[in-house]
PDB file of C-alpha atoms in Angstrom:
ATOM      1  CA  UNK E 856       0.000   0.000   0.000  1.00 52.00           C
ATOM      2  CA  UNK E 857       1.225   3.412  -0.842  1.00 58.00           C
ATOM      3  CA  UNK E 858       1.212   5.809   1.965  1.00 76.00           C
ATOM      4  CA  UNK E 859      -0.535   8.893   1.459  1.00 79.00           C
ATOM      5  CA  UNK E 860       1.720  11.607   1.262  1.00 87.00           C
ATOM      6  CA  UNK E 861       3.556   9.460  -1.650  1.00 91.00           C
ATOM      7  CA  UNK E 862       0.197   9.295  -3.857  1.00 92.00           C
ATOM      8  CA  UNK E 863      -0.073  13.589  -3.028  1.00 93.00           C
ATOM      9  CA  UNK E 864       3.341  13.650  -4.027  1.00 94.00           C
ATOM     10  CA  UNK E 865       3.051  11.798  -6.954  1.00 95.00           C
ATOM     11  CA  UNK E 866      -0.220  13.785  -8.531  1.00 95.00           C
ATOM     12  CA  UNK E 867       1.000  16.976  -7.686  1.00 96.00           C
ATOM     13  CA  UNK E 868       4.152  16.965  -9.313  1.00 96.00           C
ATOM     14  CA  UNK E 869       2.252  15.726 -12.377  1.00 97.00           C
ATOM     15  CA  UNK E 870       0.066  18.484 -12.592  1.00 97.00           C
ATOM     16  CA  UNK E 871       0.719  21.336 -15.235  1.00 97.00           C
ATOM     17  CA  UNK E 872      -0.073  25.211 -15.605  1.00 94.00           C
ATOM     18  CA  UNK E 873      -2.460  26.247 -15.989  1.00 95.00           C
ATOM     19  CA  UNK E 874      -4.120  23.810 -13.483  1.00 96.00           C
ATOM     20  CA  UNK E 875      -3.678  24.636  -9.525  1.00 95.00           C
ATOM     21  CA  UNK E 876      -3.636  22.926  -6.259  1.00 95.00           C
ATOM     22  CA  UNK E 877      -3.806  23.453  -2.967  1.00 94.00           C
ATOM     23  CA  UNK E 878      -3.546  20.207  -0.491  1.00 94.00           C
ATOM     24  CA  UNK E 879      -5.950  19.839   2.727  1.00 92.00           C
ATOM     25  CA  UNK E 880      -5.089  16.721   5.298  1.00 89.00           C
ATOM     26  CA  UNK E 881      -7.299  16.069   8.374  1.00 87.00           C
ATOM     27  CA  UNK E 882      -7.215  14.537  11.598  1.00 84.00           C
ATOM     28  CA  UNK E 883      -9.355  16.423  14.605  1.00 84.00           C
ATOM     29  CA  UNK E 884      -9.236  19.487  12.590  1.00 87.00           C
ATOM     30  CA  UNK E 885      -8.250  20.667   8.926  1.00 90.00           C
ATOM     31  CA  UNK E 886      -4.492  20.874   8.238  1.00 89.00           C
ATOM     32  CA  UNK E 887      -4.804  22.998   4.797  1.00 92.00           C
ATOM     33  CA  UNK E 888      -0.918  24.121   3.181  1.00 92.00           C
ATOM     34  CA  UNK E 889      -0.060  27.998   3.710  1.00 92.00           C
ATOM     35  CA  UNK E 890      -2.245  29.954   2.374  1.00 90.00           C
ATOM     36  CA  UNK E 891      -5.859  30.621   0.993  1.00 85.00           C
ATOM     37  CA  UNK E 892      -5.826  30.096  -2.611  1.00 89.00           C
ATOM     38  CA  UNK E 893      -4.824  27.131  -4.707  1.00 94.00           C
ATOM     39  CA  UNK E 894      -1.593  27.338  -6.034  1.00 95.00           C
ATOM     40  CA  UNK E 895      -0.369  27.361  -9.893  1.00 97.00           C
ATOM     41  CA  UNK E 896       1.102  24.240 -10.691  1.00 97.00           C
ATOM     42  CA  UNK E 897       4.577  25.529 -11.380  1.00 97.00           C
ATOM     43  CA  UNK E 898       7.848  24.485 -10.324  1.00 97.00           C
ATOM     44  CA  UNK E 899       8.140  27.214  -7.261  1.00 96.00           C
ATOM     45  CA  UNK E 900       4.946  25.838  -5.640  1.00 96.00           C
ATOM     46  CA  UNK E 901       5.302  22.301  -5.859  1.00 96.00           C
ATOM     47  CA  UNK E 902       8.757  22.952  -4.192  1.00 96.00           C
ATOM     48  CA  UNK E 903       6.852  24.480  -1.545  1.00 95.00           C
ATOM     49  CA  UNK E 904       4.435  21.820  -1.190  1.00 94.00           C
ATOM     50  CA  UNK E 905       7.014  18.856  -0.617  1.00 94.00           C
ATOM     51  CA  UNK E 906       8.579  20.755   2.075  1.00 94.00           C
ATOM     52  CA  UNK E 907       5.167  21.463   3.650  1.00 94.00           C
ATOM     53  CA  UNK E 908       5.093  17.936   3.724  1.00 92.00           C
ATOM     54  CA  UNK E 909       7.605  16.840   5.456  1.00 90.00           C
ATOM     55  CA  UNK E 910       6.217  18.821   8.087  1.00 90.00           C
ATOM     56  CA  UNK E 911       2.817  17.083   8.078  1.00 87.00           C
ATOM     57  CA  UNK E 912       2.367  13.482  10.251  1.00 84.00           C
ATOM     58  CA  UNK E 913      -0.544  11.639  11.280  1.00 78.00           C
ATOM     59  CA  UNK E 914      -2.098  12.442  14.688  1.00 78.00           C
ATOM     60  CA  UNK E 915      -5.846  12.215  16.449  1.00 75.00           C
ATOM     61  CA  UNK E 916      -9.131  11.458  14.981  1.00 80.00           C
ATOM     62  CA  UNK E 917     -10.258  11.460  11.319  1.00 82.00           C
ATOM     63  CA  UNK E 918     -13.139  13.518  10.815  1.00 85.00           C
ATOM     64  CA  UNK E 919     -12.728  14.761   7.004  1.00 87.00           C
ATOM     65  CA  UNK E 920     -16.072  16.964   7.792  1.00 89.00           C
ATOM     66  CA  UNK E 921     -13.758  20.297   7.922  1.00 89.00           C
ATOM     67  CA  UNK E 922     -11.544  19.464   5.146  1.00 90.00           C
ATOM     68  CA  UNK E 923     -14.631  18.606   2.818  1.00 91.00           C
ATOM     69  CA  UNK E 924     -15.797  22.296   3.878  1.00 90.00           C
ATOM     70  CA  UNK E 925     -13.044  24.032   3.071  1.00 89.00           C
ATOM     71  CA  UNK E 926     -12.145  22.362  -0.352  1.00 90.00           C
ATOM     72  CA  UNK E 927     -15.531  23.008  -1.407  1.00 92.00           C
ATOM     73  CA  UNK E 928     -15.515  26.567  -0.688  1.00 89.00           C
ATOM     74  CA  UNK E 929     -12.636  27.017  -3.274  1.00 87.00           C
ATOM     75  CA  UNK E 930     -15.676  25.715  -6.073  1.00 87.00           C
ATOM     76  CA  UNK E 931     -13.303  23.267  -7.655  1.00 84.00           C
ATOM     77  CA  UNK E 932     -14.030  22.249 -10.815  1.00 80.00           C
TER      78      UNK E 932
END
């Protein structure tokens, strides 16, 4: 099984511009990356993203309830 931060890895650094991202774990509470918009899919923020997660481990509950919220108040498509 591959662990989850490999498989975020993985489709992020596939993504291309003009697409964007922006990467929400959970536990008790959302853990969303810095900031509040989703990020272009260039080199400078997927750089950013792989050292935000090295940052990010698993702890507490799993309640995705906030995380759900928050991704779909960006109105992804």
């Amino acid at each position: 099984m591959t662990p989850p931060k490999d498989e975020v890895r993985r489709s992020i650094l596939r993504l291309q511009e003009p697409q964007r991202f922006r990467v929400i774990f959970y536990n008790d509470e959302p853990i969303a990356m810095p900031g509040d918009l989703p990020r272009p899919a260039d080199l400078n923020s997927k750089s950013q993203l792989l050292s935000w997660l090295n940052l990010i481990e698993p702890d507490g509950e799993t309640d995705p309830r906030g995380s759900i919220g928050l991704a779909l108040a960006l109105r992804p498509d």
